[in-house]
């Protein structure tokens, strides 16, 4: 494989035998291989145990499992999409094909529009803009399609202020790239590669982080058809459609089914249905200070965020990081005990028991030390008393000596009195 891989285009799954996600991908990967072969694709599908062939895995920059890469000549493209058969096949066909696909006729243009939700088109001849377009396409082909067309092939409803031009077709309309308003072409394409309104999940939210946009989400229950759930979803859709010119450079819109993921992300318990605006670059979020009743309320809320009057919560400061560590630890412990109480008791009870025994041993050792010190001090105090006052025998002898001296004195005094009488 290492010697001959450049002769073909390869779609390779680098896996580890012990990896649970790899095992989950395996049946999907088998379906991908069968489908690509049946459709006559030039892409060869394979998989490699990255733990057995670590040198090759390291050569391709494999750092996690599973890692899906399309190898095309000297280039290696990482797949970062959902691990479904259709998404993986579309990625392989897109990257394996031409970098810039030509659109020779209006019929082909219409066919491509129906097939792809988002597509970028360069119109015009050779120019510095085309060179930049090709450069950006080589980087972002993993995400979206890039086409080129002549002016007479472009649909009649399209109005171009000048040529050459780059356009994006999505959401039933088109938008023309303006260098002065939109900035760098690569950044613009990266922002515009998503539809204006999305069904947001954890993976999509991660991908939206590369755009630098704030994400306005209606958090609802898709299975709940009540008025409140459908109303909030409709409000977000209307703002995304009707106020695109005002907000598309700063905001991405969508809805999320359920609040489990958003609760873990915000470390909060949001009651659904609700609306939240996320800043994926610094982990801040905004909640409306009043109930969103209409499109006008939502527009006002967005304007408050843009002018800085809306209160930002969360963030990536030190306190939030500490809170995140505590929250993740708590969530892990709870999930372990819910899934397997016995395993939870073993994992967390055993270390706590060892720590408790150690603490008890330390405290017991300190108490015994205090007793020994107290007895030593008492003994030392007793010795000091004996040293100052003498032993009991010495005290008794001294007492008897005093009695003897007193008796002799009395005898002498008696003799003197008798002599005086005489």
PDB file of C-alpha atoms in Angstrom, residues 102-271:
ATOM      1  CA  UNK A 102     -17.140  23.235 -15.010  1.00  0.00           C
ATOM      2  CA  UNK A 103     -20.816  23.931 -15.821  1.00  0.00           C
ATOM      3  CA  UNK A 104     -21.056  23.929 -19.615  1.00  0.00           C
ATOM      4  CA  UNK A 105     -24.800  24.595 -19.991  1.00  0.00           C
ATOM      5  CA  UNK A 106     -27.833  26.080 -18.251  1.00  0.00           C
ATOM      6  CA  UNK A 107     -29.359  22.601 -18.060  1.00  0.00           C
ATOM      7  CA  UNK A 108     -26.330  21.348 -16.146  1.00  0.00           C
ATOM      8  CA  UNK A 109     -26.460  24.443 -13.942  1.00  0.00           C
ATOM      9  CA  UNK A 110     -30.091  23.730 -13.028  1.00  0.00           C
ATOM     10  CA  UNK A 111     -29.322  20.051 -12.389  1.00  0.00           C
ATOM     11  CA  UNK A 112     -26.482  20.929  -9.993  1.00  0.00           C
ATOM     12  CA  UNK A 113     -28.668  23.450  -8.145  1.00  0.00           C
ATOM     13  CA  UNK A 114     -31.320  20.815  -7.494  1.00  0.00           C
ATOM     14  CA  UNK A 115     -28.724  18.350  -6.290  1.00  0.00           C
ATOM     15  CA  UNK A 116     -26.758  20.511  -3.861  1.00  0.00           C
ATOM     16  CA  UNK A 117     -28.096  22.679  -1.077  1.00  0.00           C
ATOM     17  CA  UNK A 118     -25.033  24.936  -1.161  1.00  0.00           C
ATOM     18  CA  UNK A 119     -22.667  25.493  -4.106  1.00  0.00           C
ATOM     19  CA  UNK A 120     -20.096  28.120  -5.036  1.00  0.00           C
ATOM     20  CA  UNK A 121     -19.633  29.312  -8.603  1.00  0.00           C
ATOM     21  CA  UNK A 122     -16.883  31.377 -10.209  1.00  0.00           C
ATOM     22  CA  UNK A 123     -17.948  33.371 -13.283  1.00  0.00           C
ATOM     23  CA  UNK A 124     -15.387  34.925 -15.608  1.00  0.00           C
ATOM     24  CA  UNK A 125     -12.022  34.287 -17.219  1.00  0.00           C
ATOM     25  CA  UNK A 126      -8.508  34.107 -15.872  1.00  0.00           C
ATOM     26  CA  UNK A 127      -7.872  36.578 -13.040  1.00  0.00           C
ATOM     27  CA  UNK A 128      -6.248  36.935  -9.618  1.00  0.00           C
ATOM     28  CA  UNK A 129      -9.695  36.248  -8.145  1.00  0.00           C
ATOM     29  CA  UNK A 130      -9.810  32.885  -9.934  1.00  0.00           C
ATOM     30  CA  UNK A 131      -6.372  31.971  -8.604  1.00  0.00           C
ATOM     31  CA  UNK A 132      -7.563  32.788  -5.104  1.00  0.00           C
ATOM     32  CA  UNK A 133     -10.744  30.813  -5.733  1.00  0.00           C
ATOM     33  CA  UNK A 134      -8.730  27.722  -6.724  1.00  0.00           C
ATOM     34  CA  UNK A 135      -6.522  28.110  -3.669  1.00  0.00           C
ATOM     35  CA  UNK A 136      -9.521  28.283  -1.336  1.00  0.00           C
ATOM     36  CA  UNK A 137     -11.185  25.345  -3.103  1.00  0.00           C
ATOM     37  CA  UNK A 138      -8.140  23.140  -2.494  1.00  0.00           C
ATOM     38  CA  UNK A 139      -8.545  23.805   1.225  1.00  0.00           C
ATOM     39  CA  UNK A 140     -12.334  23.699   1.616  1.00  0.00           C
ATOM     40  CA  UNK A 141     -13.264  20.999  -0.903  1.00  0.00           C
ATOM     41  CA  UNK A 142     -13.756  18.715   2.103  1.00  0.00           C
ATOM     42  CA  UNK A 143     -16.849  20.774   3.022  1.00  0.00           C
ATOM     43  CA  UNK A 144     -18.550  21.946  -0.164  1.00  0.00           C
ATOM     44  CA  UNK A 145     -18.586  21.982  -3.975  1.00  0.00           C
ATOM     45  CA  UNK A 146     -16.848  24.499  -6.240  1.00  0.00           C
ATOM     46  CA  UNK A 147     -17.920  25.172  -9.827  1.00  0.00           C
ATOM     47  CA  UNK A 148     -17.071  27.537 -12.669  1.00  0.00           C
ATOM     48  CA  UNK A 149     -19.259  28.838 -15.467  1.00  0.00           C
ATOM     49  CA  UNK A 150     -19.370  31.406 -18.224  1.00  0.00           C
ATOM     50  CA  UNK A 151     -21.682  34.408 -18.029  1.00  0.00           C
ATOM     51  CA  UNK A 152     -24.134  33.042 -20.608  1.00  0.00           C
ATOM     52  CA  UNK A 153     -24.680  29.872 -18.557  1.00  0.00           C
ATOM     53  CA  UNK A 154     -25.704  31.724 -15.401  1.00  0.00           C
ATOM     54  CA  UNK A 155     -29.509  31.793 -14.826  1.00  0.00           C
ATOM     55  CA  UNK A 156     -31.293  34.878 -16.138  1.00  0.00           C
ATOM     56  CA  UNK A 157     -32.451  36.003 -12.692  1.00  0.00           C
ATOM     57  CA  UNK A 158     -28.833  36.471 -11.582  1.00  0.00           C
ATOM     58  CA  UNK A 159     -27.487  40.022 -11.746  1.00  0.00           C
ATOM     59  CA  UNK A 160     -23.732  40.487 -11.527  1.00  0.00           C
ATOM     60  CA  UNK A 161     -22.375  43.974 -10.829  1.00  0.00           C
ATOM     61  CA  UNK A 162     -19.039  43.103 -12.442  1.00  0.00           C
ATOM     62  CA  UNK A 163     -16.891  40.258 -13.722  1.00  0.00           C
ATOM     63  CA  UNK A 164     -15.138  38.169 -12.584  1.00  0.00           C
ATOM     64  CA  UNK A 165     -17.378  37.241  -9.645  1.00  0.00           C
ATOM     65  CA  UNK A 166     -17.872  34.520  -7.046  1.00  0.00           C
ATOM     66  CA  UNK A 167     -21.395  33.555  -5.987  1.00  0.00           C
ATOM     67  CA  UNK A 168     -22.992  31.177  -3.533  1.00  0.00           C
ATOM     68  CA  UNK A 169     -26.356  29.584  -4.315  1.00  0.00           C
ATOM     69  CA  UNK A 170     -28.394  28.486  -1.303  1.00  0.00           C
ATOM     70  CA  UNK A 171     -31.722  28.981   0.477  1.00  0.00           C
ATOM     71  CA  UNK A 172     -33.484  29.401  -2.879  1.00  0.00           C
ATOM     72  CA  UNK A 173     -31.465  32.477  -3.847  1.00  0.00           C
ATOM     73  CA  UNK A 174     -27.883  33.640  -4.458  1.00  0.00           C
ATOM     74  CA  UNK A 175     -25.360  36.047  -2.935  1.00  0.00           C
ATOM     75  CA  UNK A 176     -22.397  37.696  -4.615  1.00  0.00           C
ATOM     76  CA  UNK A 177     -19.036  37.987  -2.890  1.00  0.00           C
ATOM     77  CA  UNK A 178     -17.955  41.581  -2.223  1.00  0.00           C
ATOM     78  CA  UNK A 179     -14.332  41.917  -1.207  1.00  0.00           C
ATOM     79  CA  UNK A 180     -14.880  45.258   0.548  1.00  0.00           C
ATOM     80  CA  UNK A 181     -17.881  44.156   2.609  1.00  0.00           C
ATOM     81  CA  UNK A 182     -17.143  40.448   3.040  1.00  0.00           C
ATOM     82  CA  UNK A 183     -13.378  40.539   3.580  1.00  0.00           C
ATOM     83  CA  UNK A 184     -11.133  37.613   2.741  1.00  0.00           C
ATOM     84  CA  UNK A 185     -12.563  35.142   0.197  1.00  0.00           C
ATOM     85  CA  UNK A 186     -11.604  32.110   2.289  1.00  0.00           C
ATOM     86  CA  UNK A 187     -13.365  33.494   5.370  1.00  0.00           C
ATOM     87  CA  UNK A 188     -16.447  34.384   3.338  1.00  0.00           C
ATOM     88  CA  UNK A 189     -16.731  30.913   1.793  1.00  0.00           C
ATOM     89  CA  UNK A 190     -16.186  29.315   5.210  1.00  0.00           C
ATOM     90  CA  UNK A 191     -19.052  31.404   6.620  1.00  0.00           C
ATOM     91  CA  UNK A 192     -21.395  30.855   3.687  1.00  0.00           C
ATOM     92  CA  UNK A 193     -20.932  27.097   3.315  1.00  0.00           C
ATOM     93  CA  UNK A 194     -23.899  26.514   5.619  1.00  0.00           C
ATOM     94  CA  UNK A 195     -27.548  27.112   4.857  1.00  0.00           C
ATOM     95  CA  UNK A 196     -29.126  30.092   6.584  1.00  0.00           C
ATOM     96  CA  UNK A 197     -31.242  27.824   8.802  1.00  0.00           C
ATOM     97  CA  UNK A 198     -30.053  24.442  10.095  1.00  0.00           C
ATOM     98  CA  UNK A 199     -31.105  21.526  12.229  1.00  0.00           C
ATOM     99  CA  UNK A 200     -28.287  21.884  14.768  1.00  0.00           C
ATOM    100  CA  UNK A 201     -26.694  18.981  16.613  1.00  0.00           C
ATOM    101  CA  UNK A 202     -23.433  18.652  18.529  1.00  0.00           C
ATOM    102  CA  UNK A 203     -21.357  17.995  15.411  1.00  0.00           C
ATOM    103  CA  UNK A 204     -22.893  20.887  13.453  1.00  0.00           C
ATOM    104  CA  UNK A 205     -22.339  23.219  16.378  1.00  0.00           C
ATOM    105  CA  UNK A 206     -18.686  22.195  16.464  1.00  0.00           C
ATOM    106  CA  UNK A 207     -18.360  22.912  12.729  1.00  0.00           C
ATOM    107  CA  UNK A 208     -20.064  26.288  13.113  1.00  0.00           C
ATOM    108  CA  UNK A 209     -17.313  27.273  15.518  1.00  0.00           C
ATOM    109  CA  UNK A 210     -14.986  27.718  12.518  1.00  0.00           C
ATOM    110  CA  UNK A 211     -17.233  30.406  11.042  1.00  0.00           C
ATOM    111  CA  UNK A 212     -16.855  32.841  13.944  1.00  0.00           C
ATOM    112  CA  UNK A 213     -20.610  33.450  13.933  1.00  0.00           C
ATOM    113  CA  UNK A 214     -22.993  33.565  16.882  1.00  0.00           C
ATOM    114  CA  UNK A 215     -25.526  30.749  16.720  1.00  0.00           C
ATOM    115  CA  UNK A 216     -29.172  31.570  17.499  1.00  0.00           C
ATOM    116  CA  UNK A 217     -30.983  28.345  18.382  1.00  0.00           C
ATOM    117  CA  UNK A 218     -34.585  27.487  19.175  1.00  0.00           C
ATOM    118  CA  UNK A 219     -34.297  24.616  21.663  1.00  0.00           C
ATOM    119  CA  UNK A 220     -37.463  22.575  21.176  1.00  0.00           C
ATOM    120  CA  UNK A 221     -38.839  19.049  21.179  1.00  0.00           C
ATOM    121  CA  UNK A 222     -39.350  17.929  17.575  1.00  0.00           C
ATOM    122  CA  UNK A 223     -41.950  15.406  18.716  1.00  0.00           C
ATOM    123  CA  UNK A 224     -43.950  18.098  20.486  1.00  0.00           C
ATOM    124  CA  UNK A 225     -46.386  19.759  18.090  1.00  0.00           C
ATOM    125  CA  UNK A 226     -47.708  22.309  20.580  1.00  0.00           C
ATOM    126  CA  UNK A 227     -48.107  25.939  19.544  1.00  0.00           C
ATOM    127  CA  UNK A 228     -45.200  27.210  21.645  1.00  0.00           C
ATOM    128  CA  UNK A 229     -42.651  24.790  20.148  1.00  0.00           C
ATOM    129  CA  UNK A 230     -43.672  25.434  16.540  1.00  0.00           C
ATOM    130  CA  UNK A 231     -43.935  29.197  17.146  1.00  0.00           C
ATOM    131  CA  UNK A 232     -40.359  29.618  18.382  1.00  0.00           C
ATOM    132  CA  UNK A 233     -39.055  27.519  15.495  1.00  0.00           C
ATOM    133  CA  UNK A 234     -41.020  29.645  13.019  1.00  0.00           C
ATOM    134  CA  UNK A 235     -39.691  32.868  14.563  1.00  0.00           C
ATOM    135  CA  UNK A 236     -36.084  31.758  14.091  1.00  0.00           C
ATOM    136  CA  UNK A 237     -36.799  30.676  10.506  1.00  0.00           C
ATOM    137  CA  UNK A 238     -38.422  34.019   9.678  1.00  0.00           C
ATOM    138  CA  UNK A 239     -35.518  36.012  11.082  1.00  0.00           C
ATOM    139  CA  UNK A 240     -33.033  33.864   9.147  1.00  0.00           C
ATOM    140  CA  UNK A 241     -34.969  34.430   5.910  1.00  0.00           C
ATOM    141  CA  UNK A 242     -36.255  37.999   6.193  1.00  0.00           C
ATOM    142  CA  UNK A 243     -33.333  39.635   7.990  1.00  0.00           C
ATOM    143  CA  UNK A 244     -30.463  37.904   6.254  1.00  0.00           C
ATOM    144  CA  UNK A 245     -28.935  41.121   4.918  1.00  0.00           C
ATOM    145  CA  UNK A 246     -28.828  42.504   8.460  1.00  0.00           C
ATOM    146  CA  UNK A 247     -27.506  39.509  10.377  1.00  0.00           C
ATOM    147  CA  UNK A 248     -25.924  36.898   8.079  1.00  0.00           C
ATOM    148  CA  UNK A 249     -22.355  38.134   8.685  1.00  0.00           C
ATOM    149  CA  UNK A 250     -22.702  37.717  12.446  1.00  0.00           C
ATOM    150  CA  UNK A 251     -25.391  35.084  13.027  1.00  0.00           C
ATOM    151  CA  UNK A 252     -26.260  31.524  12.109  1.00  0.00           C
ATOM    152  CA  UNK A 253     -29.802  30.318  12.798  1.00  0.00           C
ATOM    153  CA  UNK A 254     -31.282  26.929  13.528  1.00  0.00           C
ATOM    154  CA  UNK A 255     -33.115  24.694  15.982  1.00  0.00           C
ATOM    155  CA  UNK A 256     -32.005  21.862  18.279  1.00  0.00           C
ATOM    156  CA  UNK A 257     -34.068  18.848  19.275  1.00  0.00           C
ATOM    157  CA  UNK A 258     -34.057  18.440  23.051  1.00  0.00           C
ATOM    158  CA  UNK A 259     -32.039  20.194  25.737  1.00  0.00           C
ATOM    159  CA  UNK A 260     -29.649  17.432  26.897  1.00  0.00           C
ATOM    160  CA  UNK A 261     -26.700  18.584  24.803  1.00  0.00           C
ATOM    161  CA  UNK A 262     -27.309  22.275  25.379  1.00  0.00           C
ATOM    162  CA  UNK A 263     -27.601  21.720  29.146  1.00  0.00           C
ATOM    163  CA  UNK A 264     -24.228  19.973  29.260  1.00  0.00           C
ATOM    164  CA  UNK A 265     -22.726  22.731  27.125  1.00  0.00           C
ATOM    165  CA  UNK A 266     -24.048  25.591  29.262  1.00  0.00           C
ATOM    166  CA  UNK A 267     -23.841  23.710  32.598  1.00  0.00           C
ATOM    167  CA  UNK A 268     -27.383  24.889  33.175  1.00  0.00           C
ATOM    168  CA  UNK A 269     -30.874  23.400  33.063  1.00  0.00           C
ATOM    169  CA  UNK A 270     -32.803  25.140  30.294  1.00  0.00           C
ATOM    170  CA  UNK A 271     -36.539  24.582  30.172  1.00  0.00           C
TER     171      UNK A 271
END
